Coordinates of C-alpha atoms in Angstrom, one line a residue:
X1 CA 4.1 15.9 -18.6
X2 CA 6.9 13.5 -17.6
X3 CA 6.7 14.9 -14.0
X4 CA 3.0 14.3 -13.8
X5 CA 3.5 10.7 -15.0
X6 CA 6.1 10.1 -12.4
X7 CA 3.9 11.6 -9.7
X8 CA 1.1 9.4 -10.8
X9 CA 3.3 6.3 -10.7
X10 CA 4.5 7.2 -7.2
X11 CA 0.9 7.5 -6.0
X12 CA 0.2 4.0 -7.2
X13 CA 2.8 2.6 -4.9
X14 CA 1.2 1.0 -1.8
X15 CA 1.6 2.6 1.5
X16 CA 3.8 0.3 3.7
X17 CA 1.9 -0.5 6.9
X18 CA 2.3 -3.0 9.7
X19 CA -0.3 -5.8 9.8
X20 CA -1.9 -4.5 12.9
X21 CA -2.8 -1.3 11.0
X22 CA -4.5 -3.2 8.1
X23 CA -8.2 -2.5 7.4
X24 CA -10.4 -5.2 8.9
X25 CA -13.8 -3.6 8.3
X26 CA -14.8 -4.8 11.8
X27 CA -17.4 -2.1 12.3
X28 CA -19.0 -2.6 8.9
X29 CA -19.4 -6.4 9.5
X30 CA -20.7 -5.7 12.9
X31 CA -23.4 -3.4 11.5
X32 CA -24.3 -6.1 9.0
X33 CA -24.6 -8.7 11.8
X34 CA -21.8 -11.1 10.8
X35 CA -19.8 -10.4 13.9
X36 CA -21.2 -11.2 17.3
X37 CA -19.1 -9.8 20.1
X38 CA -21.7 -10.3 22.9
X39 CA -22.7 -6.6 22.9
X40 CA -26.3 -5.5 23.0
X41 CA -26.1 -3.9 19.6
X42 CA -24.8 -7.1 17.9
X43 CA -27.6 -9.2 19.5
X44 CA -30.3 -6.8 18.4
X45 CA -28.8 -6.5 14.9
X46 CA -28.6 -10.3 14.5
X47 CA -32.3 -10.7 15.6
X48 CA -33.5 -7.9 13.3
X49 CA -31.5 -9.3 10.3
X50 CA -32.9 -12.8 10.9
X51 CA -36.5 -11.6 11.3
X52 CA -36.4 -9.3 8.3
X53 CA -34.8 -11.9 6.1
X54 CA -37.3 -14.7 6.9
X55 CA -40.3 -12.3 6.8
X56 CA -39.2 -11.1 3.4
X57 CA -39.2 -14.7 2.1
X58 CA -42.7 -15.2 3.6
X59 CA -43.8 -11.8 2.3
X60 CA -43.1 -12.7 -1.3
X61 CA -44.2 -16.3 -1.0
X62 CA -47.8 -15.8 -0.1
X63 CA -48.8 -14.0 -3.4
X64 CA -46.9 -16.6 -5.4
X65 CA -48.9 -19.4 -3.8
X66 CA -52.4 -17.8 -3.5
X67 CA -52.9 -15.3 -6.3
X68 CA -50.7 -16.0 -9.3
X69 CA -53.6 -15.3 -11.8
X70 CA -53.8 -11.6 -10.7
X71 CA -50.3 -10.8 -12.1
X72 CA -48.7 -10.7 -15.5
X73 CA -45.9 -13.0 -16.7
X74 CA -43.4 -10.2 -16.2
X75 CA -44.5 -9.6 -12.6
X76 CA -44.4 -13.3 -11.8
X77 CA -40.8 -13.6 -13.2
X78 CA -39.8 -10.7 -10.9
X79 CA -41.5 -12.4 -8.0
X80 CA -39.9 -15.8 -8.6
X81 CA -36.5 -14.2 -8.9
X82 CA -36.9 -12.3 -5.6
X83 CA -38.3 -15.5 -3.9
X84 CA -35.3 -17.6 -5.0
X85 CA -32.8 -15.0 -3.8
X86 CA -34.5 -14.7 -0.4
X87 CA -34.7 -18.5 -0.1
X88 CA -31.0 -18.8 -0.8
X89 CA -30.1 -16.3 2.0
X90 CA -32.6 -18.0 4.4
X91 CA -30.6 -21.2 4.1
X92 CA -27.2 -19.5 4.4
X93 CA -27.8 -16.9 7.1
X94 CA -28.4 -19.4 10.0
X95 CA -25.0 -21.0 9.2
X96 CA -23.4 -17.5 9.5
X97 CA -25.0 -17.0 12.9
X98 CA -23.7 -20.4 14.2
X99 CA -20.2 -19.9 12.8
X100 CA -19.8 -16.2 13.8
X101 CA -16.8 -17.1 16.0
X102 CA -15.1 -18.6 13.0
X103 CA -15.6 -15.3 11.1
X104 CA -14.0 -13.4 13.9
X105 CA -11.1 -15.8 13.9
X106 CA -10.5 -15.3 10.2
X107 CA -10.6 -11.5 10.6
X108 CA -8.2 -11.5 13.5
X109 CA -5.7 -13.7 11.6
X110 CA -5.6 -11.1 8.9
X111 CA -5.0 -8.4 11.4
X112 CA -2.4 -10.3 13.4
X113 CA -0.8 -12.3 10.5
X114 CA -1.0 -16.0 9.9
X115 CA 2.6 -16.6 10.9
X116 CA 5.5 -14.5 12.2
X117 CA 8.9 -15.3 10.7
X118 CA 11.9 -15.5 12.9
X119 CA 13.6 -13.0 10.6
X120 CA 12.1 -9.5 10.2
X121 CA 10.2 -8.9 6.9
X122 CA 12.0 -7.2 4.1
X123 CA 10.7 -4.3 2.2
X124 CA 9.6 -6.5 -0.6
X125 CA 7.6 -8.8 1.8
X126 CA 6.0 -5.8 3.5
X127 CA 5.0 -4.5 0.1
X128 CA 3.2 -7.7 -0.8
X129 CA 1.0 -7.5 2.4
X130 CA 0.5 -3.7 2.0
X131 CA -0.6 -4.1 -1.6
X132 CA -3.2 -6.6 -0.5
X133 CA -4.4 -4.2 2.1
X134 CA -4.8 -1.4 -0.4
X135 CA -6.8 -3.7 -2.7
X136 CA -9.1 -4.5 0.2
X137 CA -9.7 -0.8 0.9
X138 CA -10.5 0.0 -2.8
X139 CA -12.7 -3.1 -3.1
X140 CA -14.6 -2.2 0.0
X141 CA -15.5 1.2 -1.3
X142 CA -16.5 -0.1 -4.7
X143 CA -18.6 -2.9 -3.3
X144 CA -20.6 -0.6 -1.0
X145 CA -21.3 1.9 -3.8
X146 CA -22.3 -0.8 -6.3
X147 CA -24.6 -2.7 -4.0
X148 CA -26.2 0.4 -2.5
X149 CA -26.9 1.9 -6.0
X150 CA -28.1 -1.5 -7.3
X151 CA -30.5 -1.9 -4.4
X152 CA -31.9 1.6 -4.8
X153 CA -32.3 1.0 -8.5
X154 CA -34.1 -2.3 -8.0
X155 CA -36.5 -0.7 -5.5
X156 CA -37.1 2.4 -7.6
X157 CA -37.8 0.3 -10.7
X158 CA -41.2 -0.7 -9.3
X159 CA -42.1 2.9 -8.3
X160 CA -44.0 4.8 -11.0
X161 CA -47.0 7.1 -11.2
X162 CA -49.4 4.4 -12.5
X163 CA -48.6 2.0 -9.7
X164 CA -48.8 4.7 -7.1
X165 CA -52.2 5.8 -8.3
X166 CA -53.4 2.2 -7.9
X167 CA -51.6 2.0 -4.5
X168 CA -49.5 -0.9 -5.8
X169 CA -46.3 -1.6 -3.9
X170 CA -42.9 -1.5 -5.7
X171 CA -42.6 -5.3 -5.3
X172 CA -45.4 -7.9 -5.0
X173 CA -45.9 -8.9 -1.4
X174 CA -48.3 -9.7 1.4
X175 CA -49.1 -7.6 4.5
X176 CA -51.5 -8.4 7.3
X177 CA -53.4 -5.2 6.4
X178 CA -54.9 -4.1 3.1
X179 CA -53.2 -1.3 1.1
X180 CA -56.1 1.0 0.7
X181 CA -54.8 4.4 1.8
X182 CA -51.7 6.6 1.2
X183 CA -50.5 6.1 4.8
X184 CA -50.7 2.3 4.5
X185 CA -49.0 2.5 1.1
X186 CA -46.2 4.6 2.6
X187 CA -45.8 2.0 5.5
X188 CA -45.7 -0.8 2.9
X189 CA -43.1 0.9 0.8
X190 CA -41.0 1.6 3.9
X191 CA -41.2 -2.0 5.1
X192 CA -40.1 -3.3 1.6
X193 CA -37.3 -0.8 1.6
X194 CA -36.1 -2.0 5.0
X195 CA -36.3 -5.6 3.9
X196 CA -34.4 -4.8 0.8
X197 CA -31.6 -2.9 2.7
X198 CA -31.3 -5.8 5.1
X199 CA -30.9 -8.4 2.2
X200 CA -28.5 -6.1 0.4
X201 CA -26.3 -5.6 3.5
X202 CA -26.1 -9.4 3.9
X203 CA -25.1 -9.8 0.3
X204 CA -22.5 -7.0 0.7
X205 CA -21.1 -8.7 3.8
X206 CA -20.9 -12.1 2.1
X207 CA -19.2 -11.3 -1.1
X208 CA -17.0 -8.5 0.3
X209 CA -15.8 -10.7 3.2
X210 CA -15.2 -13.6 0.7
X211 CA -13.1 -11.3 -1.5
X212 CA -11.2 -9.8 1.4
X213 CA -10.2 -13.2 2.7
X214 CA -9.2 -14.4 -0.8
X215 CA -7.1 -11.3 -1.4
X216 CA -5.1 -11.8 1.8
X217 CA -5.0 -15.6 1.1
X218 CA -3.2 -14.9 -2.2
X219 CA -0.9 -12.4 -0.5
X220 CA 0.1 -15.1 2.0
X221 CA 1.1 -17.5 -0.8
X222 CA 3.1 -14.7 -2.5
X223 CA 4.8 -13.9 0.9
X224 CA 5.6 -17.6 1.4
X225 CA 7.2 -17.9 -2.1
X226 CA 9.2 -14.7 -1.7
X227 CA 10.5 -15.8 1.7
X228 CA 11.5 -19.2 0.3
X229 CA 13.5 -17.4 -2.5
X230 CA 15.2 -15.2 0.1
X231 CA 16.0 -18.2 2.2
X232 CA 17.7 -20.2 -0.6
X233 CA 19.5 -17.8 -3.0
X234 CA 20.9 -19.3 -6.2
X235 CA 24.5 -19.9 -7.0
X236 CA 25.7 -20.3 -3.5
X237 CA 29.3 -21.7 -3.4
X238 CA 29.4 -25.3 -2.3
X239 CA 31.9 -24.6 0.5
X240 CA 29.6 -22.1 2.1
X241 CA 26.5 -24.2 1.6
X242 CA 28.1 -27.1 3.6
X243 CA 29.1 -25.0 6.6
X244 CA 27.2 -25.6 9.9
X245 CA 26.2 -21.9 10.2
X246 CA 24.6 -22.0 6.7
X247 CA 22.9 -25.3 7.5
X248 CA 21.4 -23.9 10.8
X249 CA 20.1 -20.7 9.1
X250 CA 18.6 -22.8 6.2
X251 CA 16.9 -25.2 8.5
X252 CA 15.5 -22.4 10.6
X253 CA 14.1 -20.5 7.5
X254 CA 12.8 -23.8 6.1
X255 CA 11.0 -24.5 9.3
X256 CA 9.4 -21.0 9.0
X257 CA 8.2 -21.8 5.5
X258 CA 6.9 -25.1 6.6
X259 CA 4.9 -23.7 9.6
X260 CA 3.7 -20.8 7.4
X261 CA 2.4 -23.2 4.8
X262 CA 0.6 -25.2 7.6
X263 CA -1.0 -21.9 8.8
X264 CA -2.1 -21.2 5.2
X265 CA -3.7 -24.6 5.0
X266 CA -5.5 -24.0 8.3
X267 CA -6.8 -20.7 7.0
X268 CA -8.1 -22.4 3.9
X269 CA -10.0 -25.0 6.0
X270 CA -11.6 -22.2 8.1
X271 CA -12.7 -20.4 4.9
X272 CA -14.3 -23.7 3.7
X273 CA -16.1 -24.2 7.0
X274 CA -17.5 -20.7 7.0
X275 CA -18.5 -20.4 3.3
X276 CA -19.0 -24.1 2.6
X277 CA -22.8 -24.1 2.8
X278 CA -23.0 -20.9 0.8
X279 CA -20.9 -22.3 -2.0
X280 CA -22.9 -25.5 -2.2
X281 CA -26.4 -24.0 -2.0
X282 CA -25.4 -21.1 -4.3
X283 CA -24.2 -23.5 -7.0
X284 CA -27.4 -25.6 -6.8
X285 CA -29.6 -22.4 -6.9
X286 CA -27.7 -21.0 -9.8
X287 CA -28.0 -24.1 -11.9
X288 CA -31.7 -24.4 -11.2
X289 CA -32.4 -20.7 -11.9
X290 CA -30.5 -20.8 -15.2
X291 CA -32.2 -23.9 -16.3
X292 CA -35.6 -22.5 -15.3
X293 CA -35.0 -19.5 -17.4
X294 CA -33.9 -21.6 -20.4
X295 CA -37.1 -23.8 -19.9
X296 CA -39.4 -20.8 -19.8
X297 CA -37.7 -19.3 -22.9
X298 CA -38.0 -22.5 -24.9
X299 CA -41.4 -23.7 -23.7
X300 CA -43.3 -20.4 -23.3
X301 CA -43.9 -17.7 -25.9
X302 CA -41.9 -14.8 -24.5
X303 CA -41.7 -11.3 -26.1
X304 CA -38.4 -9.5 -26.7
X305 CA -38.8 -7.3 -23.6
X306 CA -39.3 -10.2 -21.2
X307 CA -36.6 -12.2 -22.8
X308 CA -34.2 -9.3 -22.4
X309 CA -35.2 -9.0 -18.8
X310 CA -34.7 -12.7 -18.1
X311 CA -31.2 -12.5 -19.7
X312 CA -30.3 -9.6 -17.4
X313 CA -31.4 -11.8 -14.4
X314 CA -29.2 -14.6 -15.8
X315 CA -26.2 -12.3 -16.3
X316 CA -26.5 -11.2 -12.6
X317 CA -26.5 -14.8 -11.4
X318 CA -23.7 -15.7 -13.8
X319 CA -21.6 -12.9 -12.3
X320 CA -21.6 -14.8 -8.9
X321 CA -20.8 -18.1 -10.6
X322 CA -17.8 -16.5 -12.3
X323 CA -16.6 -15.0 -9.0
X324 CA -16.6 -18.3 -7.2
X325 CA -15.3 -20.4 -10.1
X326 CA -12.4 -18.1 -11.0
X327 CA -11.3 -17.7 -7.4
X328 CA -11.6 -21.5 -7.0
X329 CA -9.2 -22.0 -10.0
X330 CA -6.9 -19.3 -8.5
X331 CA -6.7 -21.2 -5.2
X332 CA -5.6 -24.4 -7.0
X333 CA -3.0 -22.4 -9.1
X334 CA -1.5 -20.8 -6.0
X335 CA -0.8 -24.3 -4.6
X336 CA 0.8 -25.4 -7.8
X337 CA 3.0 -22.3 -7.9
X338 CA 4.2 -23.0 -4.4
X339 CA 5.0 -26.6 -5.5
X340 CA 7.0 -25.3 -8.5
X341 CA 8.9 -22.9 -6.2
X342 CA 10.0 -25.8 -4.0
X343 CA 11.2 -27.7 -7.1
X344 CA 13.2 -24.7 -8.2
X345 CA 15.5 -24.9 -5.2
X346 CA 19.0 -26.1 -6.1
X347 CA 19.0 -29.3 -4.0
X348 CA 22.5 -30.4 -4.9
X349 CA 23.9 -27.4 -3.1
X350 CA 22.1 -28.1 0.2
X351 CA 23.2 -30.2 3.1
X352 CA 21.5 -33.6 3.6
X353 CA 19.2 -32.4 6.4
X354 CA 17.9 -29.5 4.2
X355 CA 17.3 -31.9 1.3
X356 CA 15.3 -34.2 3.4
X357 CA 13.0 -31.4 4.7
X358 CA 12.5 -30.0 1.3
X359 CA 11.5 -33.4 0.0
X360 CA 8.9 -33.7 2.8
X361 CA 7.5 -30.3 2.0
X362 CA 7.2 -31.2 -1.7
X363 CA 5.2 -34.3 -0.8
X364 CA 2.9 -32.1 1.3
X365 CA 1.9 -30.2 -1.9
X366 CA 0.9 -33.2 -4.0
X367 CA -2.9 -32.8 -3.3
X368 CA -4.3 -29.6 -4.9
X369 CA -6.3 -27.2 -2.9
X370 CA -9.9 -26.8 -3.9
X371 CA -12.3 -24.0 -3.2
X372 CA -15.3 -26.3 -3.6
X373 CA -15.2 -29.6 -1.6
X374 CA -17.8 -29.1 1.0
X375 CA -19.2 -32.7 0.8
X376 CA -17.6 -35.2 -1.6
X377 CA -21.0 -36.9 -2.1
X378 CA -22.2 -33.7 -3.8
X379 CA -19.3 -33.6 -6.2
X380 CA -18.8 -29.9 -5.9
X381 CA -15.1 -29.8 -6.4
X382 CA -15.1 -28.4 -9.9
X383 CA -12.2 -26.4 -11.3
X384 CA -13.8 -25.4 -14.6
X385 CA -16.9 -23.5 -15.8
X386 CA -17.6 -26.2 -18.3
X387 CA -18.7 -28.4 -15.3
X388 CA -21.4 -25.9 -14.5
X389 CA -22.5 -25.9 -18.1
X390 CA -22.8 -29.7 -18.2
X391 CA -24.9 -29.6 -15.0
X392 CA -27.2 -26.9 -16.5
X393 CA -27.6 -28.9 -19.8
X394 CA -28.5 -32.1 -17.9
X395 CA -31.0 -30.3 -15.7
X396 CA -32.5 -28.6 -18.7
X397 CA -33.0 -31.9 -20.5
X398 CA -34.7 -33.3 -17.3
X399 CA -37.1 -30.4 -17.4
X400 CA -38.0 -31.0 -21.0
X401 CA -38.5 -34.7 -20.3
X402 CA -40.9 -33.9 -17.5
X403 CA -42.9 -31.6 -19.7

């Protein structure tokens, strides 16, 4: 039993790899349409993804505008949920197309490394990067399975014998032809399935790429702190610390840490440029959706089944809010940890030039990094979930006042 436990513990150790061998999921993101390398396949994929996404929004919007009286409250809530989701992606997807070179730049930096130190990496430093790579591989597999199974489940939820007898599609939508035969019903189901797969693939690409970049982002901060510890060991005798050779080595390693920190800040700015519109629009959409659910629950007589269904919708949306909010708090914490690491250096043992450079680096960490901060006028630079709750409560009161 002890041997089995040891073997299991050994298996959990990350496989040490060089950065150029790290998983970048280039092919997967190319299939989704987030990478445009100028090839014929990528151009066709981007065109199809854009067409299917906007047609799906139009497909679900027409029944919502023209024939709401034909559907039950339960069906209308499903339709409104689908419409809001497609509307969100219709706003975000064009920014992905415009900023596709930025996505390629972020992926290449992970593959090539943000910065190359003048000293070779130690085993501990390589382990930090390899652990992040292993986490990316595991997260990629889990994400694909979860989103694919979730998409199939949502589609099959609307497929039952009663609806099939009436030739009703799994989801409410409009087609330029009437669904009055089995062949047209099959075509309609196929079209809705393709639109759903397209939307799910975009969702997979968005949240998986966001998680990948944040995992490697955290690893870079850990690498930076580890390299700083190695560069300035504690309890160095004063006579050694004041020698010219020690001063040269310390300044060179300090310069490496300084340039690496600048590269991390640049990586952060690129993440904000690429995902900025998504973070802003998604926050607004989530607040409106949560308050709409609360408004309907309070103002309309809802049975237990529909209430449970709306709560499941709300839980799904809240999952994304937790993802962005917690990672936003992590980004700020990593910056504070780097600042504390700089303060932990024994300054009194260092030469004057080294002290001056360390002081400059400490000043460069005074302003915290924020995941939200797309436009200051929108005030989306929150670090706590309570801010989202305050927004939701204010918006809910506004809805009640309008009523």
